[in-house]
Tab-separated table of C-alpha atoms and ligand atoms in Angstrom:
chain	number	residue	atom	x	y	z
A	593	MET	CA	-180.382	-16.003	-27.149
A	594	THR	CA	-177.962	-13.160	-27.386
A	595	ASP	CA	-179.119	-9.580	-27.504
A	596	ILE	CA	-176.094	-7.333	-27.362
A	597	ALA	CA	-178.199	-4.203	-26.925
A	598	LYS	CA	-179.086	-5.431	-23.434
A	599	ASP	CA	-175.446	-5.790	-22.455
A	600	MET	CA	-174.204	-2.657	-24.226
A	601	PRO	CA	-177.212	-0.327	-24.668
A	602	TRP	CA	-175.182	2.324	-26.525
A	603	LEU	CA	-174.768	-0.174	-29.396
A	604	GLY	CA	-178.551	-0.353	-29.660
A	605	ARG	CA	-179.064	1.985	-32.557
A	606	ALA	CA	-176.411	0.448	-34.827
A	607	TRP	CA	-177.641	-2.981	-33.756
A	608	SER	CA	-181.309	-2.389	-34.516
A	609	THR	CA	-180.422	-0.955	-37.931
A	610	VAL	CA	-178.927	-4.336	-38.794
A	611	GLN	CA	-181.895	-6.212	-37.313
A	612	GLN	CA	-184.373	-4.129	-39.328
A	613	ARG	CA	-182.437	-4.410	-42.561
A	614	LEU	CA	-182.116	-8.135	-42.079
A	615	ALA	CA	-185.820	-8.554	-41.334
A	616	GLN	CA	-186.609	-6.627	-44.532
A	617	ASP	CA	-184.005	-8.619	-46.463
A	618	ARG	CA	-182.265	-5.382	-47.353
A	619	LEU	CA	-178.938	-5.816	-45.590
A	620	PRO	CA	-176.146	-4.095	-47.576
A	621	HIS	CA	-173.098	-6.143	-48.572
A	622	ALA	CA	-170.812	-3.792	-46.699
A	623	LEU	CA	-171.277	-1.811	-43.504
A	624	LEU	CA	-168.895	0.811	-42.190
A	625	VAL	CA	-168.969	1.290	-38.445
A	626	VAL	CA	-167.359	4.324	-36.887
A	627	GLY	CA	-166.723	4.861	-33.186
A	628	GLU	CA	-164.101	5.794	-30.617
A	629	GLN	CA	-161.405	3.349	-29.615
A	630	GLY	CA	-162.730	0.848	-27.061
A	631	VAL	CA	-166.401	1.740	-27.502
A	632	GLY	CA	-167.352	-1.821	-28.514
A	633	LYS	CA	-167.151	-1.909	-32.330
A	634	ARG	CA	-165.653	-5.372	-32.322
A	635	ALA	CA	-168.328	-6.679	-29.932
A	636	TRP	CA	-170.961	-5.230	-32.251
A	637	ALA	CA	-169.364	-6.822	-35.314
A	638	GLU	CA	-169.141	-10.213	-33.629
A	639	ALA	CA	-172.783	-9.982	-32.603
A	640	VAL	CA	-173.752	-9.100	-36.191
A	641	ALA	CA	-171.760	-12.076	-37.480
A	642	GLY	CA	-173.530	-14.319	-34.956
A	643	LEU	CA	-176.934	-13.021	-36.015
A	644	LEU	CA	-176.253	-13.379	-39.738
A	645	LEU	CA	-174.949	-16.916	-39.469
A	646	CYS	CA	-177.538	-18.322	-37.042
A	647	ASP	CA	-179.769	-20.961	-38.649
A	648	GLN	CA	-182.740	-20.430	-36.341
A	649	GLN	CA	-183.038	-16.721	-35.668
A	650	VAL	CA	-185.646	-15.904	-33.052
A	651	GLY	CA	-188.001	-12.950	-33.380
A	652	LEU	CA	-188.303	-10.632	-30.387
A	653	ASP	CA	-191.671	-9.128	-29.453
A	654	ASN	CA	-190.980	-6.163	-31.704
A	655	GLY	CA	-190.147	-8.503	-34.607
A	656	ALA	CA	-186.404	-7.866	-34.447
A	657	PRO	CA	-184.409	-11.045	-35.096
A	658	ILE	CA	-181.699	-12.264	-32.720
A	659	ALA	CA	-179.436	-15.326	-32.764
A	660	CYS	CA	-180.884	-18.460	-31.139
A	661	GLY	CA	-177.709	-19.311	-29.222
A	662	GLN	CA	-178.447	-23.047	-29.689
A	663	CYS	CA	-177.836	-24.102	-33.279
A	664	ARG	CA	-174.563	-25.434	-34.620
A	665	GLN	CA	-173.624	-22.044	-36.066
A	666	CYS	CA	-174.253	-20.334	-32.743
A	667	GLN	CA	-172.152	-22.945	-30.949
A	668	LEU	CA	-169.251	-22.409	-33.335
A	669	ILE	CA	-169.595	-18.649	-32.887
A	670	ALA	CA	-169.620	-19.019	-29.091
A	671	ALA	CA	-166.471	-21.156	-29.292
A	672	ASN	CA	-164.884	-18.432	-31.413
A	673	SER	CA	-164.090	-20.962	-34.112
A	674	HIS	CA	-166.603	-20.425	-36.883
A	675	PRO	CA	-164.824	-21.010	-40.212
A	676	ASP	CA	-167.165	-18.640	-42.051
A	677	VAL	CA	-166.220	-15.623	-39.937
A	678	ARG	CA	-162.833	-14.011	-40.455
A	679	VAL	CA	-161.331	-11.042	-38.679
A	680	TYR	CA	-158.553	-9.018	-40.289
A	681	SER	CA	-156.837	-6.656	-37.878
A	682	PRO	CA	-153.535	-4.777	-37.805
A	683	GLU	CA	-150.449	-6.799	-37.035
A	684	LYS	CA	-147.224	-5.647	-35.454
A	685	SER	CA	-146.738	-2.936	-38.062
A	686	ARG	CA	-150.068	-1.455	-36.857
A	687	MET	CA	-151.327	-1.610	-40.417
A	688	VAL	CA	-153.717	-4.002	-42.087
A	689	LYS	CA	-151.469	-5.478	-44.759
A	690	VAL	CA	-152.231	-6.081	-48.401
A	691	ASP	CA	-151.638	-9.824	-47.842
A	692	GLN	CA	-154.476	-9.829	-45.317
A	693	ILE	CA	-156.822	-8.126	-47.778
A	694	ARG	CA	-155.825	-10.660	-50.445
A	695	ALA	CA	-156.657	-13.416	-47.960
A	696	LEU	CA	-160.004	-11.689	-47.429
A	697	SER	CA	-160.662	-11.731	-51.198
A	698	THR	CA	-159.907	-15.446	-51.332
A	699	PHE	CA	-162.187	-16.033	-48.360
A	700	ALA	CA	-164.924	-13.939	-50.012
A	701	VAL	CA	-165.030	-15.958	-53.247
A	702	ALA	CA	-164.862	-19.402	-51.593
A	703	SER	CA	-168.094	-21.192	-50.668
A	704	PRO	CA	-169.193	-21.007	-47.037
A	705	GLN	CA	-168.015	-24.067	-45.134
A	706	VAL	CA	-170.777	-24.689	-42.621
A	707	ALA	CA	-173.095	-21.675	-42.696
A	708	HIS	CA	-175.212	-20.304	-45.517
A	709	ARG	CA	-173.157	-17.110	-45.684
A	710	LYS	CA	-169.841	-15.595	-44.590
A	711	VAL	CA	-168.835	-12.528	-42.643
A	712	ALA	CA	-165.518	-10.711	-43.025
A	713	ILE	CA	-164.567	-8.158	-40.385
A	714	VAL	CA	-161.847	-5.602	-41.076
A	715	ASP	CA	-160.897	-4.152	-37.707
A	716	ARG	CA	-159.120	-0.785	-37.815
A	717	ALA	CA	-160.056	-0.302	-41.460
A	718	ASP	CA	-158.554	3.175	-41.067
A	719	GLN	CA	-155.161	1.499	-40.862
A	720	LEU	CA	-154.995	0.235	-44.432
A	721	ASN	CA	-152.016	1.211	-46.511
A	722	ILE	CA	-152.767	2.321	-50.049
A	723	ASN	CA	-152.218	-1.121	-51.616
A	724	ALA	CA	-154.460	-2.763	-49.068
A	725	ALA	CA	-157.135	-0.087	-49.560
A	726	ASN	CA	-157.089	-0.659	-53.318
A	727	ALA	CA	-157.328	-4.408	-52.859
A	728	LEU	CA	-160.289	-3.940	-50.528
A	729	LEU	CA	-161.954	-1.600	-52.983
A	730	LYS	CA	-161.779	-4.302	-55.613
A	731	THR	CA	-163.597	-6.669	-53.267
A	732	LEU	CA	-166.252	-4.025	-52.663
A	733	GLU	CA	-166.697	-3.392	-56.373
A	734	GLU	CA	-167.684	-7.002	-56.999
A	735	PRO	CA	-169.999	-7.792	-54.084
A	736	LEU	CA	-170.836	-11.447	-53.657
A	737	PRO	CA	-174.331	-12.382	-52.490
A	738	ASP	CA	-173.224	-14.601	-49.602
A	739	VAL	CA	-170.595	-12.314	-48.047
A	740	THR	CA	-171.107	-9.433	-45.642
A	741	LEU	CA	-168.180	-7.131	-45.034
A	742	LEU	CA	-167.983	-5.195	-41.755
A	743	ARG	CA	-165.437	-2.397	-41.701
A	744	LEU	CA	-164.628	-1.018	-38.263
A	745	GLN	CA	-163.053	2.366	-38.085
A	746	GLU	CA	-161.967	4.772	-35.359
A	747	SER	CA	-163.645	8.164	-35.175
A	748	GLY	CA	-161.850	11.062	-36.769
A	749	ARG	CA	-159.845	9.022	-39.266
A	750	PRO	CA	-160.256	9.673	-42.964
A	751	VAL	CA	-162.103	7.180	-45.186
A	752	LEU	CA	-161.478	7.004	-48.911
A	753	PRO	CA	-164.575	8.477	-50.615
A	754	THR	CA	-164.665	5.520	-53.006
A	755	ILE	CA	-164.935	3.178	-50.037
A	756	ARG	CA	-167.417	5.314	-48.149
A	757	SER	CA	-169.759	5.449	-51.124
A	758	ARG	CA	-169.860	1.647	-51.248
A	759	CYS	CA	-170.672	1.078	-47.580
A	760	GLN	CA	-173.600	2.030	-45.424
A	761	ALA	CA	-172.124	3.986	-42.504
A	762	LEU	CA	-173.267	3.535	-38.903
A	763	THR	CA	-171.959	5.367	-35.863
A	764	ILE	CA	-171.542	3.952	-32.382
A	765	PRO	CA	-171.718	6.737	-29.787
A	766	LEU	CA	-169.884	6.722	-26.473
A	767	PRO	CA	-172.095	5.617	-23.570
A	768	ASP	CA	-172.778	7.991	-20.719
A	769	ALA	CA	-170.789	7.516	-17.513
A	770	GLU	CA	-173.599	5.531	-15.884
A	771	ASP	CA	-173.974	2.916	-18.654
A	772	ALA	CA	-170.222	2.650	-19.073
A	773	GLY	CA	-169.732	2.243	-15.321
A	774	ARG	CA	-172.435	-0.404	-15.067
A	775	TRP	CA	-170.928	-2.448	-17.899
A	776	LEU	CA	-167.428	-2.128	-16.461
A	777	SER	CA	-168.529	-3.165	-12.952
A	778	ALA	CA	-170.291	-6.226	-14.364
A	779	ARG	CA	-167.132	-7.280	-16.238
A	780	VAL	CA	-164.782	-6.895	-13.294
A	781	SER	CA	-167.195	-8.659	-10.936
A	782	GLU	CA	-166.416	-11.806	-12.970
A	783	LEU	CA	-162.751	-11.530	-11.989
A	784	GLU	CA	-161.244	-13.209	-8.964
A	785	GLU	CA	-161.249	-11.012	-5.921
A	786	SER	CA	-157.460	-10.920	-5.670
A	787	ILE	CA	-157.090	-9.262	-9.085
A	788	ARG	CA	-160.309	-7.248	-9.087
A	789	PRO	CA	-159.603	-3.516	-9.605
A	790	SER	CA	-160.753	-1.130	-6.873
A	791	PRO	CA	-163.655	1.288	-7.456
A	792	ASP	CA	-161.096	4.135	-7.582
A	793	THR	CA	-159.174	2.365	-10.335
A	794	LEU	CA	-162.403	1.831	-12.264
A	795	ALA	CA	-163.380	5.473	-11.952
A	796	LYS	CA	-159.960	6.636	-13.081
A	797	SER	CA	-159.941	4.185	-16.000
A	798	LEU	CA	-163.317	5.422	-17.185
A	799	MET	CA	-162.177	9.014	-16.901
A	800	LEU	CA	-158.996	8.387	-18.901
A	801	ALA	CA	-160.859	6.316	-21.481
A	802	GLY	CA	-163.464	9.052	-21.928
A	803	ASN	CA	-166.140	6.458	-21.003
A	804	ALA	CA	-165.148	4.051	-23.783
A	805	PRO	CA	-165.948	0.900	-21.772
A	806	ARG	CA	-163.710	-1.713	-23.384
A	807	LEU	CA	-160.783	0.659	-23.314
A	808	ALA	CA	-161.502	1.392	-19.651
A	809	LEU	CA	-161.534	-2.352	-18.944
A	810	GLU	CA	-158.153	-2.683	-20.614
A	811	TYR	CA	-156.811	0.191	-18.522
A	812	ALA	CA	-158.264	-1.119	-15.262
A	813	THR	CA	-156.855	-4.612	-15.696
A	814	GLY	CA	-153.568	-3.869	-17.470
A	815	GLU	CA	-150.361	-1.942	-16.997
A	816	PHE	CA	-151.513	1.284	-18.580
A	817	LEU	CA	-152.596	3.184	-15.471
A	818	ALA	CA	-149.283	2.676	-13.677
A	819	GLN	CA	-147.298	3.553	-16.799
A	820	ARG	CA	-149.418	6.596	-17.394
A	821	ASP	CA	-148.975	7.806	-13.811
A	822	GLU	CA	-145.227	7.476	-14.095
A	823	ALA	CA	-145.177	9.325	-17.426
A	824	PHE	CA	-147.425	12.069	-16.082
A	825	GLU	CA	-145.231	12.557	-13.020
A	826	ALA	CA	-142.153	12.822	-15.271
A	827	PHE	CA	-143.969	15.332	-17.489
A	828	ARG	CA	-144.880	17.439	-14.440
A	829	GLN	CA	-141.378	17.378	-13.002
A	830	PHE	CA	-139.848	18.225	-16.350
A	831	MET	CA	-142.136	21.231	-16.729
A	832	LYS	CA	-141.068	22.430	-13.285
A	833	GLY	CA	-137.418	22.085	-14.251
A	834	GLN	CA	-136.872	19.234	-11.788
A	835	MET	CA	-136.044	16.555	-14.363
A	836	THR	CA	-134.004	16.530	-17.558
A	837	VAL	CA	-135.751	15.991	-20.863
A	838	GLY	CA	-133.871	12.706	-21.363
A	839	ASP	CA	-134.983	11.294	-18.011
A	840	ALA	CA	-138.550	12.411	-18.552
A	841	ALA	CA	-138.755	11.023	-22.104
A	842	ARG	CA	-137.478	7.638	-20.901
A	843	ARG	CA	-140.612	7.252	-18.745
A	844	PHE	CA	-142.679	7.162	-21.937
A	845	LYS	CA	-140.764	4.211	-23.384
A	846	THR	CA	-142.892	1.438	-21.900
A	847	LEU	CA	-146.103	3.123	-23.053
A	848	GLY	CA	-145.266	2.676	-26.722
A	849	LEU	CA	-145.748	5.229	-29.466
A	850	ASP	CA	-149.538	5.114	-29.778
A	851	ASP	CA	-150.215	5.662	-26.104
A	852	THR	CA	-147.474	8.297	-25.837
A	853	LEU	CA	-149.029	10.308	-28.656
A	854	TRP	CA	-152.460	9.757	-27.191
A	855	LEU	CA	-151.407	11.094	-23.771
A	856	PHE	CA	-149.844	14.222	-25.229
A	857	GLU	CA	-152.923	14.697	-27.360
A	858	SER	CA	-155.266	14.433	-24.391
A	859	TRP	CA	-153.188	16.903	-22.345
A	860	ALA	CA	-153.155	19.331	-25.273
A	861	ALA	CA	-156.913	18.899	-25.730
A	862	ASP	CA	-157.387	19.602	-22.012
A	863	LEU	CA	-155.189	22.687	-22.296
A	864	ALA	CA	-157.341	23.888	-25.203
A	865	ARG	CA	-160.497	23.336	-23.111
A	866	CYS	CA	-158.905	25.168	-20.207
A	867	SER	CA	-157.858	28.089	-22.447
A	868	ALA	CA	-161.444	28.344	-23.665
A	869	GLY	CA	-162.673	28.559	-20.065
A	870	GLY	CA	-163.901	24.961	-19.940
A	871	GLU	CA	-163.274	22.068	-17.583
A	872	VAL	CA	-160.372	19.646	-18.009
A	873	GLN	CA	-161.090	15.931	-18.405
A	874	ASP	CA	-158.071	14.795	-16.406
A	875	PRO	CA	-158.401	16.340	-12.922
A	876	GLU	CA	-154.851	15.359	-11.994
A	877	ALA	CA	-153.518	17.650	-14.706
A	878	ALA	CA	-155.894	20.504	-13.860
A	879	ASP	CA	-153.471	22.596	-11.750
A	880	MET	CA	-150.640	22.509	-14.233
A	881	LEU	CA	-152.826	23.020	-17.282
A	882	GLY	CA	-154.750	25.832	-15.594
A	883	TYR	CA	-151.488	27.604	-14.893
A	884	LEU	CA	-150.292	27.166	-18.494
A	885	ALA	CA	-153.646	28.269	-19.879
A	886	ARG	CA	-153.461	31.510	-17.884
A	887	SER	CA	-149.949	32.304	-19.079
A	888	ASN	CA	-150.345	31.478	-22.781
A	889	PRO	CA	-152.579	32.512	-25.684
A	890	PRO	CA	-155.119	29.823	-26.692
A	891	TRP	CA	-153.461	29.099	-30.048
A	892	ARG	CA	-150.534	27.488	-28.236
A	893	ALA	CA	-152.778	24.570	-27.223
A	894	HIS	CA	-153.929	24.102	-30.787
A	895	GLN	CA	-150.364	24.180	-31.987
A	896	LEU	CA	-149.532	21.339	-29.586
A	897	LEU	CA	-152.561	19.369	-30.769
A	898	GLU	CA	-151.532	19.868	-34.357
A	899	ARG	CA	-148.015	18.730	-33.508
A	900	VAL	CA	-149.334	15.381	-32.208
A	901	ARG	CA	-151.604	14.896	-35.202
A	902	GLU	CA	-148.727	15.548	-37.569
A	903	SER	CA	-146.614	12.938	-35.818
A	904	ARG	CA	-149.410	10.440	-36.118
A	905	SER	CA	-150.360	11.082	-39.716
A	906	ALA	CA	-146.744	11.213	-40.848
A	907	GLY	CA	-146.942	7.443	-40.530
A	908	ILE	CA	-143.856	7.275	-38.388
A	909	TYR	CA	-144.476	3.653	-37.591
A	910	ASN	CA	-140.944	2.920	-36.576
A	911	ALA	CA	-140.351	6.075	-34.572
A	912	SER	CA	-139.460	5.541	-30.939
A	913	PRO	CA	-141.823	6.741	-28.227
A	914	GLU	CA	-138.823	8.160	-26.401
A	915	LEU	CA	-137.802	10.316	-29.357
A	916	GLU	CA	-141.342	11.571	-29.930
A	917	ALA	CA	-141.745	12.272	-26.210
A	918	THR	CA	-138.509	14.282	-26.236
A	919	GLN	CA	-139.757	16.513	-29.028
A	920	LEU	CA	-143.199	16.946	-27.537
A	921	LEU	CA	-141.814	17.697	-24.080
A	922	LEU	CA	-139.568	20.402	-25.543
A	923	ALA	CA	-142.549	21.890	-27.389
A	924	TRP	CA	-144.527	21.948	-24.129
A	925	ARG	CA	-141.718	23.642	-22.214
A	926	GLU	CA	-141.950	26.597	-24.596
A	927	LEU	CA	-145.182	27.334	-22.723
A	928	MET	CA	-143.452	27.847	-19.394
A	929	PRO	CA	-142.947	31.521	-18.602
A	930	ARG	CA	-139.258	32.411	-18.471
A	931	LYS	CA	-138.060	32.920	-14.917
A	932	ARG	CA	-137.308	36.534	-14.087
A	933	GLN	CA	-133.588	37.148	-13.963
A	934	THR	CA	-132.383	37.652	-10.427
A	935	THR	CA	-129.946	40.501	-10.107
B	1515	ZN	ZN1	-178.455	-20.046	-33.840
């Protein structure tokens, strides 16, 4: 039996909504799930798919159904090879393409192969181009009784009103530090000792991921932390006039565009917090940001935030991280007080 709310308690609310609706036979054809990057939306969606497809759902004490974990459907789900579950997620272009949505439509109208229903998951449904969004809308307009569509979307991204009105929306909140830390420790304890991240690495990953546990796991076990440290050091040296903009921007290359924009956004958000008298999230940046916050009016932080958001929403999917970093670094240096002329 699989009860995801035990493993990831912060999914509990969105999870029990599905259980209740299912028990009452009132599950909508389409659900829209919103949450931060790395909070566990995909894990939730896969658990929902498992529950919906299971042939012998088991009732918990409170009457909530969960998947049996034994039947043929559950076995196929566990092996990640159930033909009646499809996941559509962004490809290299970072967009969900219209071809993928057309494939979804074909999948939706076909009969289920081994289960009594089908589940289609659109991961990063905020990354649909206009053609893909229209194609998806068409699918939503003609709901089929044996298909459930799960749209996963990152917080703060716009949803077309026509799509929103056709989906029931659920929100997955970020866990608190304790729950996130517990989940993360359990995951890394499964790793071999030689590659197991240290407690310091885990703490830093959680901090940088804002407690989004899956994102923190990715950070703790991947290259991101080292790349981020190098980029941050370059940023710091550039601001102090100890590194050229070209050299500093080059350190952002390996991070890629998304993570580069994300880093600049989080520093700008920390600067805004600092300017408003609050605490920064990234303690390593506290000294520098505190200094900048004292020597600049608060609107400068918001201008920098806006600058990152513009870059992102401009859909500059082929822009280079190095080029974006160059422009953002130059914008940040405007915040450094001019040195007094020595006579
Ligand atoms: Zn089952």
